[in-house]
PDB file of C-alpha atoms and ligand atoms in Angstrom:
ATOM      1  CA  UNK J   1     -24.603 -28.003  26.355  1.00  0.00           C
ATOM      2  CA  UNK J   2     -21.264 -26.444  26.622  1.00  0.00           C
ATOM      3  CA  UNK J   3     -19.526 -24.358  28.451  1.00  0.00           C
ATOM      4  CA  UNK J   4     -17.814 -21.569  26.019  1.00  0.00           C
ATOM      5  CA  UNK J   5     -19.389 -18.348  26.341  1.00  0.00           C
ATOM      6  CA  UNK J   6     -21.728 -17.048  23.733  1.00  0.00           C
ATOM      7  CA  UNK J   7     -19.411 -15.056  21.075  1.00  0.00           C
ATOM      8  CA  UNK J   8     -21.377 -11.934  21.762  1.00  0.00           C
ATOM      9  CA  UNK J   9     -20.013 -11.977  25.684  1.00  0.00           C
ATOM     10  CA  UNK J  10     -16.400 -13.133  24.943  1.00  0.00           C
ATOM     11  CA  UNK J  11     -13.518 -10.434  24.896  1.00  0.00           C
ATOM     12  CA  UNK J  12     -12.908 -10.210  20.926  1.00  0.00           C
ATOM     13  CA  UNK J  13      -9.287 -12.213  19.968  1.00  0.00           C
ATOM     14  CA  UNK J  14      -6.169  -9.322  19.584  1.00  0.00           C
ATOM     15  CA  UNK J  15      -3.164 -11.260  18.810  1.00  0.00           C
ATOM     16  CA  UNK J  16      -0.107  -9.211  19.229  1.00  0.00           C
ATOM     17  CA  UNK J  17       0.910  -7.331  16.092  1.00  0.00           C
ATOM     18  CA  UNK J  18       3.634  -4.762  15.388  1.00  0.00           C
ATOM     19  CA  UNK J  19       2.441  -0.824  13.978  1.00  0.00           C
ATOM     20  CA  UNK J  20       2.800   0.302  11.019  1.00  0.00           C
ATOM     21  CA  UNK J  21       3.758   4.032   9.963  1.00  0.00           C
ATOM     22  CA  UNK J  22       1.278   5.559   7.180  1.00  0.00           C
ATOM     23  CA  UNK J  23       2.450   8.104   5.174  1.00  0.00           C
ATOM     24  CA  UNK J  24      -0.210  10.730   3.285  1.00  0.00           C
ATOM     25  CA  UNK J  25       1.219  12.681   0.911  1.00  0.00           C
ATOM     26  CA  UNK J  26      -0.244  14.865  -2.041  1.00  0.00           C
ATOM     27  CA  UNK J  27       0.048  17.831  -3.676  1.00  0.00           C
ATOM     28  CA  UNK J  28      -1.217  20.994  -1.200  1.00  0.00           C
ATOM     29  CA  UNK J  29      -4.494  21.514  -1.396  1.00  0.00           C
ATOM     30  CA  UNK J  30      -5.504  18.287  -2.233  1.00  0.00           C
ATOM     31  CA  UNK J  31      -6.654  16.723   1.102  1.00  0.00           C
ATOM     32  CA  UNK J  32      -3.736  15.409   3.543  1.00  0.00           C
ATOM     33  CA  UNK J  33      -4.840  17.236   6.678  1.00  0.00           C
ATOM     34  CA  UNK J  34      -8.610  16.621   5.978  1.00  0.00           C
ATOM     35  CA  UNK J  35      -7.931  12.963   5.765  1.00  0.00           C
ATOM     36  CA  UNK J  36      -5.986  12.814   8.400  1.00  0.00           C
ATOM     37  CA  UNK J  37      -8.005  14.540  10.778  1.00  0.00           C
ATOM     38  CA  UNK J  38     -11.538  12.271  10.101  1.00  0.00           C
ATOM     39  CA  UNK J  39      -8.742   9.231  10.466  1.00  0.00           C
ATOM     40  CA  UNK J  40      -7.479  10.408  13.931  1.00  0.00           C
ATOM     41  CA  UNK J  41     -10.926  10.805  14.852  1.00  0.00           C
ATOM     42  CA  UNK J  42     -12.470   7.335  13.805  1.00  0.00           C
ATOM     43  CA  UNK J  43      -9.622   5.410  14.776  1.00  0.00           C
ATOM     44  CA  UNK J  44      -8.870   6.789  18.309  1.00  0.00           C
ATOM     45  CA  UNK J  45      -5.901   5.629  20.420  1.00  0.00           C
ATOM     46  CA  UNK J  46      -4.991   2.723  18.020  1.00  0.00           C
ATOM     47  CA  UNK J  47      -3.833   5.633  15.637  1.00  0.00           C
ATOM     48  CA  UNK J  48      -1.098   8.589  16.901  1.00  0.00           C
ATOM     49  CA  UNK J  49      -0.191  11.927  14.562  1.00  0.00           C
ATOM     50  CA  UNK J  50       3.231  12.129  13.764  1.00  0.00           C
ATOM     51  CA  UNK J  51       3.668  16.125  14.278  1.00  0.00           C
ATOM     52  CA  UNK J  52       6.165  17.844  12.556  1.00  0.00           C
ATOM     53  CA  UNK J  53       8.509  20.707  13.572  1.00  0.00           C
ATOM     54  CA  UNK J  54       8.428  23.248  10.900  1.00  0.00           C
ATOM     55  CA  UNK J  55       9.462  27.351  10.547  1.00  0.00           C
ATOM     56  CA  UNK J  56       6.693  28.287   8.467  1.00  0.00           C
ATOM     57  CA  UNK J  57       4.494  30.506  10.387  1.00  0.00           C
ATOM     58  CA  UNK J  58       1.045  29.536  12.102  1.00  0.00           C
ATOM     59  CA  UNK J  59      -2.087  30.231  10.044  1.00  0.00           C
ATOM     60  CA  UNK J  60      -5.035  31.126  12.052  1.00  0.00           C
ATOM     61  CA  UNK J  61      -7.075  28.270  13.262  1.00  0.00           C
ATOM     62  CA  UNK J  62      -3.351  26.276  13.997  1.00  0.00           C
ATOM     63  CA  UNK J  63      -2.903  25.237  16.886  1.00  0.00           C
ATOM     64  CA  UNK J  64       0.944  25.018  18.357  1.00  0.00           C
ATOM     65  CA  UNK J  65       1.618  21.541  19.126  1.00  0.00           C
ATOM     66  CA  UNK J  66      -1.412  19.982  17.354  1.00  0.00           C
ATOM     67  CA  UNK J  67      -0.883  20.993  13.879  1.00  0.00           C
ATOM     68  CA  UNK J  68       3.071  21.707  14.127  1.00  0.00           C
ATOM     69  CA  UNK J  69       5.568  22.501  16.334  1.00  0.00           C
ATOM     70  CA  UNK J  70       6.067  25.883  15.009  1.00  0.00           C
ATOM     71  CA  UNK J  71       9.701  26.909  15.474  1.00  0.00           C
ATOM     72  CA  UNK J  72      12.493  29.490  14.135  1.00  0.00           C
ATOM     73  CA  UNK J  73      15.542  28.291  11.888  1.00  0.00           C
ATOM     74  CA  UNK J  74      18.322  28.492  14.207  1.00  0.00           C
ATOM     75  CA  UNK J  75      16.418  26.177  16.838  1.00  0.00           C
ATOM     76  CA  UNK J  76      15.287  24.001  13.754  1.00  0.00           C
ATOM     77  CA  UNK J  77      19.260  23.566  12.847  1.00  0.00           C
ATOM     78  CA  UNK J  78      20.211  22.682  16.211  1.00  0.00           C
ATOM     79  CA  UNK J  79      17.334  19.673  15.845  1.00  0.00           C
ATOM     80  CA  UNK J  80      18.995  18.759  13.294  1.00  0.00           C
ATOM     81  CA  UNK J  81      22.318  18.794  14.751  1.00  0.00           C
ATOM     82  CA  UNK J  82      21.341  17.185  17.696  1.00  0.00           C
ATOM     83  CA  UNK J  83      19.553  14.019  15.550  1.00  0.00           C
ATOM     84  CA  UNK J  84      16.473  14.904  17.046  1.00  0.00           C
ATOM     85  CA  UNK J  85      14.441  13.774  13.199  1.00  0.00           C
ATOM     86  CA  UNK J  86      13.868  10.661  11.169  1.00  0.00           C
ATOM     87  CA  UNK J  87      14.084  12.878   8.439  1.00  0.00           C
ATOM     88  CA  UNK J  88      14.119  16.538   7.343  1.00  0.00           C
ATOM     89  CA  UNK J  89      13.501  18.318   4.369  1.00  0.00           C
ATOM     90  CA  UNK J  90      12.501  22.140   2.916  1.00  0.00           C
ATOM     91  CA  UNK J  91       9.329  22.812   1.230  1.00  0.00           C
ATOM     92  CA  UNK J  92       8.499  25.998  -0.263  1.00  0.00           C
ATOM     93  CA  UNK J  93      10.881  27.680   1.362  1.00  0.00           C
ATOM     94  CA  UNK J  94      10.458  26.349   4.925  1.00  0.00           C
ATOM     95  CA  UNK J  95      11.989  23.557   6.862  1.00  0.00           C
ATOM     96  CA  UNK J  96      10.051  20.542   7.710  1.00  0.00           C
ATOM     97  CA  UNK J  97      10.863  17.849  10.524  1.00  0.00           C
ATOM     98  CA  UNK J  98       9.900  14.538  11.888  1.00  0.00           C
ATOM     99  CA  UNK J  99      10.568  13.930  15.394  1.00  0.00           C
ATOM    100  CA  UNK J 100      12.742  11.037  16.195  1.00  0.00           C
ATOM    101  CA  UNK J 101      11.232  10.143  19.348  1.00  0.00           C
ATOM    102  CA  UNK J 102       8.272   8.321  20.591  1.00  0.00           C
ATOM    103  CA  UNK J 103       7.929   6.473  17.225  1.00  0.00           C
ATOM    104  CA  UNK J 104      10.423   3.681  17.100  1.00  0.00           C
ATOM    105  CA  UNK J 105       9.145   2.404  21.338  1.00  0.00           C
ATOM    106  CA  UNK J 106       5.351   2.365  20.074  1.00  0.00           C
ATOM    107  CA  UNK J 107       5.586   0.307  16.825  1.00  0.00           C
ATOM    108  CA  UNK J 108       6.991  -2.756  18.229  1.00  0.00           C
ATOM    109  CA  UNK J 109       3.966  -2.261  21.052  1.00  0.00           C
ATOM    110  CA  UNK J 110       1.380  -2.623  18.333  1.00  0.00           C
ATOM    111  CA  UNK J 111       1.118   1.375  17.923  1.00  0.00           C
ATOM    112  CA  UNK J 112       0.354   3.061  14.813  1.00  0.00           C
ATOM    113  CA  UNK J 113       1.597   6.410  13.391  1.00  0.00           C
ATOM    114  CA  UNK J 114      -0.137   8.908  10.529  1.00  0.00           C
ATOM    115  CA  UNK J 115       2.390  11.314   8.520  1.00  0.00           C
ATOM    116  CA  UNK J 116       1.927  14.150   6.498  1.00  0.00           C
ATOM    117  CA  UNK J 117       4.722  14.966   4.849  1.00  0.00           C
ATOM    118  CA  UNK J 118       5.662  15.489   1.344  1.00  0.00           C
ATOM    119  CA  UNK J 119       7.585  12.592  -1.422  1.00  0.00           C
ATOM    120  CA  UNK J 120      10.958  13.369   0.513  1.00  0.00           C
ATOM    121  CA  UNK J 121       9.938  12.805   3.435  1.00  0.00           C
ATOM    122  CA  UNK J 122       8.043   9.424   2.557  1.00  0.00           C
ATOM    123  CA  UNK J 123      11.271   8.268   0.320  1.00  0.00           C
ATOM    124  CA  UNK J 124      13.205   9.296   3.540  1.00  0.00           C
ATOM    125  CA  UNK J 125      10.971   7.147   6.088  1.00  0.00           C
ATOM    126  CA  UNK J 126      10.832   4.549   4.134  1.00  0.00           C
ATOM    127  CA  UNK J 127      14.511   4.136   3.763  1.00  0.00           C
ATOM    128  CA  UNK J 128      14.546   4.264   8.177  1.00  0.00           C
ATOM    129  CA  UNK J 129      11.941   2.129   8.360  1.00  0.00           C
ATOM    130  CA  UNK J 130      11.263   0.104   5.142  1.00  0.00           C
ATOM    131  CA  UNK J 131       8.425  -2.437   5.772  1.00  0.00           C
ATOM    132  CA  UNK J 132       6.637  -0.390   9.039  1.00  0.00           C
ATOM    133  CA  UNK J 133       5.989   1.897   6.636  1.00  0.00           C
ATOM    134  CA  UNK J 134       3.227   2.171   4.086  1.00  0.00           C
ATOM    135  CA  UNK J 135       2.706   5.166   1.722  1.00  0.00           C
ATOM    136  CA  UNK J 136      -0.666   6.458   0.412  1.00  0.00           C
ATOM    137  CA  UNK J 137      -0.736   9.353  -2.389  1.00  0.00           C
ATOM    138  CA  UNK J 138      -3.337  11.734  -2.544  1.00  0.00           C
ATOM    139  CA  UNK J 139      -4.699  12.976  -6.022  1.00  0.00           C
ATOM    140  CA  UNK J 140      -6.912  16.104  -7.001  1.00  0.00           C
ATOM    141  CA  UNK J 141     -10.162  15.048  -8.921  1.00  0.00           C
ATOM    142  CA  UNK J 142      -8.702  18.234 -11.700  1.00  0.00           C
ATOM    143  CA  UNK J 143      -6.059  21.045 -11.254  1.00  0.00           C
ATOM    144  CA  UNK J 144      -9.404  23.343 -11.183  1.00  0.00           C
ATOM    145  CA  UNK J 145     -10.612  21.629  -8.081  1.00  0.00           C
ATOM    146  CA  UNK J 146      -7.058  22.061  -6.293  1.00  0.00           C
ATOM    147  CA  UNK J 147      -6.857  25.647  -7.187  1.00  0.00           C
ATOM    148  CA  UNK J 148     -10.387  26.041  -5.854  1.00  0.00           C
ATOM    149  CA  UNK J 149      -9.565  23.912  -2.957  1.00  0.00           C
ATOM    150  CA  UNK J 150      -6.566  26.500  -2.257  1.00  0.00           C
ATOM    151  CA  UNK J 151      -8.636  29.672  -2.323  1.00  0.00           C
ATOM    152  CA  UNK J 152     -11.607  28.447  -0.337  1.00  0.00           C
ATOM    153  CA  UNK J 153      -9.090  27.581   2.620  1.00  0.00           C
ATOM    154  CA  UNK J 154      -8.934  30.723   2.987  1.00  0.00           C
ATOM    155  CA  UNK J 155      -5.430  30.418   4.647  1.00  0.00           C
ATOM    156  CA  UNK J 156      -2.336  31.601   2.148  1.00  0.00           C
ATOM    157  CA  UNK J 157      -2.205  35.184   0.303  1.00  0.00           C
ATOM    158  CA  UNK J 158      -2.715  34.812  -3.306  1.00  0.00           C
ATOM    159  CA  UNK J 159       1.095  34.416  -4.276  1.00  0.00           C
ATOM    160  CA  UNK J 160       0.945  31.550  -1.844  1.00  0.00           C
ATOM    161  CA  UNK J 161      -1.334  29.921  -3.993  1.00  0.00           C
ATOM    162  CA  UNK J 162       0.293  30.718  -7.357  1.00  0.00           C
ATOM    163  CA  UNK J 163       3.609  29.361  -5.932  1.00  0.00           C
ATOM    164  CA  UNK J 164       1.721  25.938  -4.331  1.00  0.00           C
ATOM    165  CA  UNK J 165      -0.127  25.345  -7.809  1.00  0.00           C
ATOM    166  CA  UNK J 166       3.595  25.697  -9.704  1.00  0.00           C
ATOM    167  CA  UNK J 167       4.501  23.276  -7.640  1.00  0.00           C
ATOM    168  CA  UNK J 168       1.908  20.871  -7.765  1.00  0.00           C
ATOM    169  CA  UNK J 169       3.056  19.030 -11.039  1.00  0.00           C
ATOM    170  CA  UNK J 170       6.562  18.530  -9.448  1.00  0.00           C
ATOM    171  CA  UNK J 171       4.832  16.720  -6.478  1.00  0.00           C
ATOM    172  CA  UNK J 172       2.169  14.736  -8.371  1.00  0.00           C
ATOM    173  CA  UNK J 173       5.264  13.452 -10.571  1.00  0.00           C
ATOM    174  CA  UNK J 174       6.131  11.041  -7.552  1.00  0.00           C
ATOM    175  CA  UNK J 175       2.954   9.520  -7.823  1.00  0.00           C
ATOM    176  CA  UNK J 176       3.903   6.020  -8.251  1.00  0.00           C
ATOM    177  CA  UNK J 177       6.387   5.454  -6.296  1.00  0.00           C
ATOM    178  CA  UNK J 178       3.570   5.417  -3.251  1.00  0.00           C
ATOM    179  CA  UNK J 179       2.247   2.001  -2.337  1.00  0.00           C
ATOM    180  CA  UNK J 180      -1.391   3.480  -3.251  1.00  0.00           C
ATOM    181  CA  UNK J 181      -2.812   6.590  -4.770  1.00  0.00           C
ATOM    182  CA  UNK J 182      -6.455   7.465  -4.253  1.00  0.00           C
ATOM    183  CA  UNK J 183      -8.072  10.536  -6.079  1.00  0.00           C
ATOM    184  CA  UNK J 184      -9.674  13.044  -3.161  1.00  0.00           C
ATOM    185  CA  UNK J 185     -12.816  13.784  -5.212  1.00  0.00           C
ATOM    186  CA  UNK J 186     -15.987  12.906  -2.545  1.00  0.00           C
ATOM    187  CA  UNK J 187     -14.200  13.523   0.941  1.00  0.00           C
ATOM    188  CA  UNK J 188     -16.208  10.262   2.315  1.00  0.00           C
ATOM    189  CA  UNK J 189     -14.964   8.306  -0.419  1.00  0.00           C
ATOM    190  CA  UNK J 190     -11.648   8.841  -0.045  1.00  0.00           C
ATOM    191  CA  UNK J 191     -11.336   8.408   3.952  1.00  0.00           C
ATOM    192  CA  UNK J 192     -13.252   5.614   3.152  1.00  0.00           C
ATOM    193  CA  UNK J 193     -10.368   4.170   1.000  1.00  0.00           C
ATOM    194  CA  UNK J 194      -7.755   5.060   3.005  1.00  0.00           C
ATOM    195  CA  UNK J 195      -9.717   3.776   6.344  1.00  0.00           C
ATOM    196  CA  UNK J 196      -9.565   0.428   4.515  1.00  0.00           C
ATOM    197  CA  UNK J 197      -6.210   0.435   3.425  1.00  0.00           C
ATOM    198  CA  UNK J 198      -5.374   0.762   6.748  1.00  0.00           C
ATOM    199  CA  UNK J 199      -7.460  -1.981   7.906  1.00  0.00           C
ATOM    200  CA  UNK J 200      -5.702  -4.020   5.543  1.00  0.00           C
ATOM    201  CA  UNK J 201      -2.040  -3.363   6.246  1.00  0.00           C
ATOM    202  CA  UNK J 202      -2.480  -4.282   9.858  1.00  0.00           C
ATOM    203  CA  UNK J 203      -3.954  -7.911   8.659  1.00  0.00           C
ATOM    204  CA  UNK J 204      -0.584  -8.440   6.925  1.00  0.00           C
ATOM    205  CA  UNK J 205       0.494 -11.694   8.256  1.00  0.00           C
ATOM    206  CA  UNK J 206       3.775 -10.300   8.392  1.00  0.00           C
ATOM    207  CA  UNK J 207       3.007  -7.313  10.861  1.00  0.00           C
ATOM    208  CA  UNK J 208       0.893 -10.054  12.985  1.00  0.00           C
ATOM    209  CA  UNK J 209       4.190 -10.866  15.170  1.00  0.00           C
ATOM    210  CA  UNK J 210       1.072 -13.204  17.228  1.00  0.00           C
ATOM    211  CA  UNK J 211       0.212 -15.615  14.369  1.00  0.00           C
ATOM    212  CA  UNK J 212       3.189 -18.376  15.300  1.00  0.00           C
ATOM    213  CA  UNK J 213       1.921 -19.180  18.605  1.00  0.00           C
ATOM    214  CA  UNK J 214      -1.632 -18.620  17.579  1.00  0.00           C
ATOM    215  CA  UNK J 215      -0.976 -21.190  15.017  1.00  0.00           C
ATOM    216  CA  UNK J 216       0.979 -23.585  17.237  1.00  0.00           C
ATOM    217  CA  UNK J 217      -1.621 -23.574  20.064  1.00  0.00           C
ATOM    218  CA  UNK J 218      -4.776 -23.937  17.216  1.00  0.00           C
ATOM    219  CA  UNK J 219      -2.609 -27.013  15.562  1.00  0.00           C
ATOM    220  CA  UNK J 220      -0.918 -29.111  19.082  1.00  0.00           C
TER     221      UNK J 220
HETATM  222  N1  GDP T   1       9.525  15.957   4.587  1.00  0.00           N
HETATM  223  C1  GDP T   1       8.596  16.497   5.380  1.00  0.00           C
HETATM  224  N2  GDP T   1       7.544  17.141   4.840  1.00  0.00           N
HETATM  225  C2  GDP T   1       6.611  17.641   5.682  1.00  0.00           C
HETATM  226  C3  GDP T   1       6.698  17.507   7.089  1.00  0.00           C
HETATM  227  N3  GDP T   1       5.614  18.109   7.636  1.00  0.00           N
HETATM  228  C4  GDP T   1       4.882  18.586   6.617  1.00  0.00           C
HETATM  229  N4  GDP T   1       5.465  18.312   5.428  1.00  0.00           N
HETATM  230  C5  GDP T   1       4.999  18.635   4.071  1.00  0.00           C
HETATM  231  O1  GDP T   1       5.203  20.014   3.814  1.00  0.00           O
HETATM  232  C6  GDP T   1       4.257  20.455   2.832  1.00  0.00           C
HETATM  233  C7  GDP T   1       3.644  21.774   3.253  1.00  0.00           C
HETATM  234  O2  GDP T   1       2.854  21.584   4.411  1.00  0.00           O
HETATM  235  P1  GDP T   1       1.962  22.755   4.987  1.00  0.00           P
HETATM  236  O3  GDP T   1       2.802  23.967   5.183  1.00  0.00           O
HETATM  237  O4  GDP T   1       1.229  22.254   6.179  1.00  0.00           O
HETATM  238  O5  GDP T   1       0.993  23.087   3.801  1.00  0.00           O
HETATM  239  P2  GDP T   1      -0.299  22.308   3.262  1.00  0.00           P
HETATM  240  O6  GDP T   1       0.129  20.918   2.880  1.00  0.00           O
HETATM  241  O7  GDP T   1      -0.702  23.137   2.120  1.00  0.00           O
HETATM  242  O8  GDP T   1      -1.313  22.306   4.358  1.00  0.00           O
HETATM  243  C8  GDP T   1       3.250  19.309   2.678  1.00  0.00           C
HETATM  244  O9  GDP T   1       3.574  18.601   1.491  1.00  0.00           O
HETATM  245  C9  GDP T   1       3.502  18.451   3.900  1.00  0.00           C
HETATM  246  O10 GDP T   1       3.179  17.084   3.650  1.00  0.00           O
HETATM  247  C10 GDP T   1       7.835  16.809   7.628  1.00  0.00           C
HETATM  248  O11 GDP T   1       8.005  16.638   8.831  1.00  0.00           O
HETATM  249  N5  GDP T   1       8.738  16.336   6.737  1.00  0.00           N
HETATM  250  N1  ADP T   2     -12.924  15.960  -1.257  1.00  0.00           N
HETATM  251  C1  ADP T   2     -12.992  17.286  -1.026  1.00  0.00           C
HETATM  252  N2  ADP T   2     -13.965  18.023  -1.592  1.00  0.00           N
HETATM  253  C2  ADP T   2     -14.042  19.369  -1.372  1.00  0.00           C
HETATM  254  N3  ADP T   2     -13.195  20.071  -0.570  1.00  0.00           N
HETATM  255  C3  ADP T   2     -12.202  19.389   0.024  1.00  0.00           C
HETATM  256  C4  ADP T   2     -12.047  17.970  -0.159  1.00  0.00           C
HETATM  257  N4  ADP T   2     -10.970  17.567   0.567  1.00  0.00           N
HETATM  258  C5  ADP T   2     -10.486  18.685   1.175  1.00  0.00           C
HETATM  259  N5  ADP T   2     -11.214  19.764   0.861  1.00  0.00           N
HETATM  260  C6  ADP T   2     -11.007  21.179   1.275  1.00  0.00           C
HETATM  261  O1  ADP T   2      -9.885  21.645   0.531  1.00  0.00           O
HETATM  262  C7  ADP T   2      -9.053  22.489   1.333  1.00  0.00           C
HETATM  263  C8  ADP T   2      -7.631  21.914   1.358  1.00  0.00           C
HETATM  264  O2  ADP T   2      -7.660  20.692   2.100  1.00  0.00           O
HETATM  265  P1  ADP T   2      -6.502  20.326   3.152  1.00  0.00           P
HETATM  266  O3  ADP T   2      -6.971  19.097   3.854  1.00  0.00           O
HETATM  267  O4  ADP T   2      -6.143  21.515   3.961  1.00  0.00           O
HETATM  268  O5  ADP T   2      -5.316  19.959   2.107  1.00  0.00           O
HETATM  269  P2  ADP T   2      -3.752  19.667   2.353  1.00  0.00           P
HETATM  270  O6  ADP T   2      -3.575  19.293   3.786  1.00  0.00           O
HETATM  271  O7  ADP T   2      -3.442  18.524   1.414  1.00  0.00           O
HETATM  272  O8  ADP T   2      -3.035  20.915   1.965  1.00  0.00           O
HETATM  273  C9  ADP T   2      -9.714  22.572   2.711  1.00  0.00           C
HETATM  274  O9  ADP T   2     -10.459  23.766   2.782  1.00  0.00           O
HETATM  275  C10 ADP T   2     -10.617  21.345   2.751  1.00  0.00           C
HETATM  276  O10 ADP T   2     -11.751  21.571   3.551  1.00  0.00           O
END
């Protein structure tokens, strides 16, 4: 006989572990917010959006504070004058921004934090944060499938399109310098890969900041 509970009514083991910041990028169209959404969902409190302030309008279905902060230029600049982002950066014409706070407190408190923003903004975070942060590129299966992704949102007038499709090759030429690119053909495949890519990056011994007294106690 002993007296150890039976593993299925013992609390499971969390050693402490620092967060991590992942960054989805990929060219419009091709998935980022659709990703991120059915992450946020699955993962719960163990997983906080990052949302940006931008000055491109709402589209309908946005929500104000969910999707963006949506904001005017002049109040944008004084953000940046005030230091108020990790980073900053224009895309198609509007101005993008992370917000500084609540992210720096929650990673050393085992938090973790999604991004969508575009290559600048990952080669700018990762310069802030280097190893909290770990970048994910998202691929089209074929530019037909974007382009047909970009219509059937539904959300940006035709030259909207044309404009996000001319730039598509500029983005998808960062692809490798992301820590992993996945191709967004099935939807469930790809959350799938991302889900575990993110299950994997918190086992990192290096982000387990618990593992040297774990280790100690197992081997006194
Ligand atoms: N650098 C940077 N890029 C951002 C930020 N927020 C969004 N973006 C990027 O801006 C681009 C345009 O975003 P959006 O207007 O939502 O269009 P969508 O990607 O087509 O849905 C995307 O590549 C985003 O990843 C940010 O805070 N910083
Ligand atoms: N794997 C997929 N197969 C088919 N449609 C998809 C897939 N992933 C996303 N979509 C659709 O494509 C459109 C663009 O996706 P979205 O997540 O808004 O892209 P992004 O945030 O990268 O601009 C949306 O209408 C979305 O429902």
């Amino acid at each position: 006989m002993t007296d150890s509970p039976a593993p299925a009514e013992r609390a499971p083991l969390a050693l402490p572990r620092r967060g991590l910041m992942l960054i989805l990028s990929s060219p419009s169209g091709a998935g980022k917010t659709t990703i991120s959404r059915k992450l946020l969902e699955a993962e719960g409190a163990s997983l906080t959006m990052s949302v940006s302030v931008t000055t491109r309008p709402i589209r309908p279905g946005e929500v104000d504070g969910r999707d963006y902060h949506f904001t005017d230029v002049p109040s944008f600049r004084q953000m940046v004058d005030a230091g108020a982002f990790l980073e900053w950066a224009e895309v198609f014409g509007n101005l993008y921004g992370t917000p500084r706070a609540q992210v720096s407190a929650g990673l050393g408190e085992g938090q973790d934090y999604l991004f969508d923003v575009d290559w600048q903004g990952a080669q700018q975070l990762a310069q802030a944060a280097g190893s909290d942060v770990v970048t994910v590129f998202l691929l089209p299966p074929s530019l037909a499938e974007l382009e047909s992704r970009l219509r059937g949102r539904g959300t940006d007038a035709e030259e909207v399109v044309r404009g996000r499709m001319e730039r598509a090759r500029a983005e998808m030429s960062h692809w490798s310098e992301y820590d992993y690119v996945v191709v967004n053909d099935v939807i469930d495949d790809c959350f799938a890969k991302v889900q575990t890519i993110l299950a994997a990056e918190r086992l990192k011994r290096t982000r387990q900041t618990g593992l040297v007294d774990f280790t100690r106690g197992l081997m006194a």
